PDB file of C-alpha atoms in Angstrom:
ATOM      1  CA  MET L   1      -9.242   2.589   2.508  1.00 47.00           C
ATOM      2  CA  ALA L   2      -6.187   2.283   0.603  1.00 45.00           C
ATOM      3  CA  ILE L   3      -5.161   1.077  -2.918  1.00 40.00           C
ATOM      4  CA  ALA L   4      -2.205  -1.275  -3.980  1.00 36.00           C
ATOM      5  CA  LEU L   5      -1.149  -3.463  -6.706  1.00 35.00           C
ATOM      6  CA  LEU L   6       1.580  -5.760  -7.247  1.00 34.00           C
ATOM      7  CA  GLY L   7       3.275  -8.294  -9.797  1.00 32.00           C
ATOM      8  CA  GLY L   8       4.379 -11.724  -9.389  1.00 30.00           C
ATOM      9  CA  GLY L   9       7.729 -12.682  -9.178  1.00 28.00           C
ATOM     10  CA  TRP L  10       9.363 -16.601  -9.509  1.00 26.00           C
ATOM     11  CA  LEU L  11      10.384 -19.082  -6.979  1.00 27.00           C
ATOM     12  CA  LEU L  12      12.233 -22.179  -7.810  1.00 27.00           C
ATOM     13  CA  SER L  13      10.338 -25.543  -6.988  1.00 28.00           C
ATOM     14  CA  GLY L  14      11.823 -27.779  -4.955  1.00 35.00           C
ATOM     15  CA  CYS L  15      10.783 -30.913  -6.941  1.00 39.00           C
ATOM     16  CA  ALA L  16      11.531 -30.487 -10.586  1.00 47.00           C
ATOM     17  CA  GLY L  17      13.418 -27.187 -10.512  1.00 50.00           C
ATOM     18  CA  ASP L  18      11.002 -25.798 -12.945  1.00 49.00           C
ATOM     19  CA  PRO L  19      10.159 -22.125 -12.060  1.00 52.00           C
ATOM     20  CA  GLU L  20       6.719 -21.956 -10.383  1.00 52.00           C
ATOM     21  CA  PRO L  21       5.173 -18.515 -10.350  1.00 52.00           C
ATOM     22  CA  ALA L  22       5.243 -16.772  -6.670  1.00 57.00           C
ATOM     23  CA  PRO L  23       1.948 -16.126  -5.096  1.00 62.00           C
ATOM     24  CA  ASP L  24       0.236 -13.104  -6.645  1.00 72.00           C
ATOM     25  CA  PRO L  25       0.035 -10.139  -4.228  1.00 71.00           C
ATOM     26  CA  LEU L  26      -3.049  -8.950  -6.026  1.00 77.00           C
ATOM     27  CA  SER L  27      -4.834 -12.246  -5.048  1.00 80.00           C
ATOM     28  CA  HIS L  28      -3.011 -12.072  -1.581  1.00 86.00           C
ATOM     29  CA  PRO L  29      -2.158  -8.466  -0.589  1.00 91.00           C
ATOM     30  CA  CYS L  30      -0.887  -9.432   2.778  1.00 92.00           C
ATOM     31  CA  LEU L  31       2.054 -10.822   1.218  1.00 90.00           C
ATOM     32  CA  LEU L  32       3.238  -7.163   0.845  1.00 92.00           C
ATOM     33  CA  LEU L  33       3.267  -6.923   4.771  1.00 94.00           C
ATOM     34  CA  SER L  34       3.263  -9.376   7.121  1.00 93.00           C
ATOM     35  CA  ALA L  35       2.043  -8.956  10.868  1.00 94.00           C
ATOM     36  CA  SER L  36       5.465  -9.246  12.103  1.00 95.00           C
ATOM     37  CA  GLN L  37       6.662  -6.178   9.981  1.00 95.00           C
ATOM     38  CA  ALA L  38       3.574  -4.404  10.768  1.00 96.00           C
ATOM     39  CA  THR L  39       4.446  -4.764  14.537  1.00 96.00           C
ATOM     40  CA  ASP L  40       7.564  -3.678  13.851  1.00 95.00           C
ATOM     41  CA  VAL L  41       6.648  -0.552  12.322  1.00 95.00           C
ATOM     42  CA  LEU L  42       3.692   0.375  14.766  1.00 95.00           C
ATOM     43  CA  HIS L  43       5.872  -0.993  17.760  1.00 95.00           C
ATOM     44  CA  ARG L  44       2.603  -2.967  18.866  1.00 95.00           C
ATOM     45  CA  SER L  45       0.497  -5.694  17.429  1.00 94.00           C
ATOM     46  CA  PRO L  46      -1.453  -4.471  14.449  1.00 95.00           C
ATOM     47  CA  GLY L  47      -4.183  -7.439  15.097  1.00 95.00           C
ATOM     48  CA  PRO L  48      -5.344  -9.998  12.378  1.00 95.00           C
ATOM     49  CA  ALA L  49      -4.724  -9.015   8.976  1.00 95.00           C
ATOM     50  CA  GLU L  50      -7.812  -9.217   6.382  1.00 95.00           C
ATOM     51  CA  GLU L  51      -7.271  -9.616   2.658  1.00 94.00           C
ATOM     52  CA  ILE L  52      -9.624  -8.037   0.784  1.00 92.00           C
ATOM     53  CA  THR L  53      -9.601  -8.494  -3.234  1.00 90.00           C
ATOM     54  CA  GLN L  54     -11.931  -6.696  -5.628  1.00 89.00           C
ATOM     55  CA  GLU L  55     -11.926  -5.920  -9.184  1.00 89.00           C
ATOM     56  CA  GLU L  56     -10.205  -2.509  -8.868  1.00 92.00           C
ATOM     57  CA  VAL L  57      -8.076  -3.124  -5.660  1.00 93.00           C
ATOM     58  CA  SER L  58      -6.373  -5.670  -3.517  1.00 93.00           C
ATOM     59  CA  GLU L  59      -5.929  -4.330   0.062  1.00 95.00           C
ATOM     60  CA  CYS L  60      -4.300  -5.910   3.237  1.00 95.00           C
ATOM     61  CA  ALA L  61      -6.233  -4.380   6.308  1.00 96.00           C
ATOM     62  CA  TYR L  62      -4.940  -4.335   9.780  1.00 96.00           C
ATOM     63  CA  GLN L  63      -7.964  -2.802  11.141  1.00 93.00           C
ATOM     64  CA  GLU L  64      -7.096  -2.856  14.890  1.00 93.00           C
ATOM     65  CA  ALA L  65      -4.086  -0.749  13.894  1.00 93.00           C
ATOM     66  CA  GLU L  66      -5.563   1.281  11.259  1.00 94.00           C
ATOM     67  CA  LEU L  67      -2.970   0.154   8.902  1.00 96.00           C
ATOM     68  CA  TYR L  68      -3.735  -0.657   5.159  1.00 96.00           C
ATOM     69  CA  VAL L  69      -1.905  -1.437   2.089  1.00 96.00           C
ATOM     70  CA  SER L  70      -3.651  -1.183  -1.216  1.00 95.00           C
ATOM     71  CA  VAL L  71      -2.546  -1.683  -4.789  1.00 94.00           C
ATOM     72  CA  ALA L  72      -4.738  -0.710  -7.749  1.00 93.00           C
ATOM     73  CA  ARG L  73      -5.407  -3.509 -10.296  1.00 90.00           C
ATOM     74  CA  ALA L  74      -5.286  -0.830 -13.173  1.00 91.00           C
ATOM     75  CA  SER L  75      -1.904   0.519 -14.601  1.00 93.00           C
ATOM     76  CA  TYR L  76      -1.237   4.251 -13.786  1.00 95.00           C
ATOM     77  CA  ASP L  77       1.475   6.706 -15.345  1.00 95.00           C
ATOM     78  CA  ARG L  78       2.540  10.154 -13.887  1.00 95.00           C
ATOM     79  CA  GLN L  79      -0.570  11.966 -15.175  1.00 96.00           C
ATOM     80  CA  SER L  80      -3.209   9.483 -13.870  1.00 95.00           C
ATOM     81  CA  PHE L  81      -1.385   9.438 -10.752  1.00 95.00           C
ATOM     82  CA  ARG L  82      -1.229  13.455 -10.532  1.00 94.00           C
ATOM     83  CA  ASP L  83      -5.019  13.136 -11.060  1.00 94.00           C
ATOM     84  CA  ILE L  84      -5.310  10.901  -7.965  1.00 92.00           C
ATOM     85  CA  VAL L  85      -3.270  13.131  -6.033  1.00 93.00           C
ATOM     86  CA  ASP L  86      -5.381  16.304  -7.220  1.00 92.00           C
ATOM     87  CA  HIS L  87      -8.581  14.699  -6.164  1.00 91.00           C
ATOM     88  CA  THR L  88      -7.609  13.817  -2.788  1.00 88.00           C
ATOM     89  CA  LYS L  89      -8.955  15.913   0.235  1.00 83.00           C
ATOM     90  CA  GLY L  90      -6.085  17.779   1.927  1.00 84.00           C
ATOM     91  CA  GLN L  91      -3.033  19.505   1.240  1.00 89.00           C
ATOM     92  CA  PRO L  92      -0.300  17.103  -0.502  1.00 91.00           C
ATOM     93  CA  VAL L  93       3.271  16.811   0.617  1.00 91.00           C
ATOM     94  CA  THR L  94       5.541  15.533  -1.788  1.00 92.00           C
ATOM     95  CA  GLU L  95       7.382  12.433  -0.323  1.00 93.00           C
ATOM     96  CA  ALA L  96      10.854  12.313  -1.748  1.00 90.00           C
ATOM     97  CA  GLY L  97      12.732   9.103  -2.273  1.00 91.00           C
ATOM     98  CA  LEU L  98       9.914   6.699  -2.366  1.00 92.00           C
ATOM     99  CA  ALA L  99       9.543   5.176  -5.857  1.00 93.00           C
ATOM    100  CA  ASP L 100       8.671   7.329  -8.822  1.00 94.00           C
ATOM    101  CA  ALA L 101       6.326   9.658  -7.174  1.00 95.00           C
ATOM    102  CA  ALA L 102       4.668   9.999  -3.723  1.00 96.00           C
ATOM    103  CA  SER L 103       2.454  12.478  -1.766  1.00 95.00           C
ATOM    104  CA  SER L 104       1.108  12.277   1.507  1.00 95.00           C
ATOM    105  CA  PHE L 105      -2.043  13.747   2.933  1.00 94.00           C
ATOM    106  CA  HIS L 106      -2.859  14.356   6.806  1.00 92.00           C
ATOM    107  CA  VAL L 107      -6.468  13.277   7.106  1.00 88.00           C
ATOM    108  CA  GLN L 108      -9.025  14.222   9.961  1.00 86.00           C
ATOM    109  CA  GLU L 109     -12.278  12.089   9.727  1.00 82.00           C
ATOM    110  CA  GLU L 110     -14.649  12.196  12.513  1.00 82.00           C
ATOM    111  CA  SER L 111     -12.832  11.391  15.576  1.00 82.00           C
ATOM    112  CA  ARG L 112      -9.719   9.852  13.601  1.00 84.00           C
ATOM    113  CA  ASP L 113      -6.553  11.368  12.519  1.00 89.00           C
ATOM    114  CA  PHE L 114      -4.414   9.229   9.909  1.00 93.00           C
ATOM    115  CA  VAL L 115      -2.222   9.776   7.181  1.00 94.00           C
ATOM    116  CA  LEU L 116      -2.711   8.526   3.558  1.00 95.00           C
ATOM    117  CA  LEU L 117       0.507   8.080   1.202  1.00 96.00           C
ATOM    118  CA  ASP L 118      -0.132   7.494  -2.518  1.00 96.00           C
ATOM    119  CA  ILE L 119       2.805   6.026  -4.398  1.00 96.00           C
ATOM    120  CA  LEU L 120       3.518   5.514  -8.005  1.00 96.00           C
ATOM    121  CA  LYS L 121       6.003   2.735  -8.633  1.00 94.00           C
ATOM    122  CA  GLY L 122       6.484   2.014 -12.545  1.00 93.00           C
ATOM    123  CA  SER L 123       2.699   1.452 -13.491  1.00 93.00           C
ATOM    124  CA  ARG L 124       1.469   0.549 -10.051  1.00 92.00           C
ATOM    125  CA  LEU L 125      -0.406   2.995  -7.602  1.00 94.00           C
ATOM    126  CA  VAL L 126       0.133   1.967  -4.065  1.00 95.00           C
ATOM    127  CA  GLN L 127      -1.821   3.507  -1.123  1.00 95.00           C
ATOM    128  CA  ILE L 128      -0.833   3.225   2.479  1.00 96.00           C
ATOM    129  CA  THR L 129      -3.208   4.457   5.474  1.00 95.00           C
ATOM    130  CA  ALA L 130      -1.370   4.775   8.704  1.00 96.00           C
ATOM    131  CA  PRO L 131      -1.651   6.402  11.996  1.00 95.00           C
ATOM    132  CA  THR L 132       1.295   8.586  11.470  1.00 94.00           C
ATOM    133  CA  ALA L 133       3.383   9.959   8.462  1.00 94.00           C
ATOM    134  CA  GLU L 134       6.380   7.841   9.764  1.00 95.00           C
ATOM    135  CA  ASP L 135       4.451   4.674   9.986  1.00 96.00           C
ATOM    136  CA  ALA L 136       3.166   5.137   6.487  1.00 96.00           C
ATOM    137  CA  ARG L 137       6.918   5.732   5.168  1.00 96.00           C
ATOM    138  CA  GLN L 138       8.287   2.851   7.122  1.00 96.00           C
ATOM    139  CA  THR L 139       5.490   0.625   5.609  1.00 96.00           C
ATOM    140  CA  ALA L 140       6.113   1.811   2.244  1.00 96.00           C
ATOM    141  CA  LEU L 141      10.057   1.060   2.515  1.00 95.00           C
ATOM    142  CA  LEU L 142       8.870  -2.489   3.294  1.00 94.00           C
ATOM    143  CA  VAL L 143       6.211  -2.982   0.744  1.00 93.00           C
ATOM    144  CA  LEU L 144       7.918  -1.207  -2.212  1.00 92.00           C
ATOM    145  CA  PRO L 145      10.642  -3.777  -2.861  1.00 90.00           C
ATOM    146  CA  ARG L 146       8.173  -6.549  -3.343  1.00 87.00           C
ATOM    147  CA  LEU L 147       6.275  -4.752  -6.118  1.00 82.00           C
ATOM    148  CA  HIS L 148       7.515  -5.667  -9.549  1.00 70.00           C
TER     149      HIS L 148
END
C-alpha cells in the first residue's frame, strides 16, 4: 500500500565498546513507527503491526487502522520522485516542510477514503497511507528523522 526505505545508524555495544550496526529498518520497517507512536497519531489502537519486506519495498502495516509506512529499496532523485507523483491517480497537493519534496493525494477506493503521502528524503522514497491528511503528516514527522 505504501512505499518506504531507510538506512541504518550506529549504536554503541555495551560490552566491547565497538560500534554495532543498528537494526536496519529495511529489514525491520516497524522500527520507523512504533505501535505507541501510531496510537498517539490516531488517538486509538492501530492493532498489531505487520512487517512486510520484499525486494522493492519494506513496509510496516497497521492494517486495522489502515496506517502504512513504506520505504522503497531503490534510490530516487527529484525526477524519479516527480515521475511517481505524476503517475499517481488523483490531484497532488504539495506538502511544504516535509523533507526534500512531498505530495499528498486523497484517494477514494471502493468504500474507503484515505490519504497517500509520497515523500522524498535524500535518495529515499517514503510513502505513508493514513486515514486523514493530518494523520499522514504526523506520521511523517515521526518517521522522517529515523531515515538516514
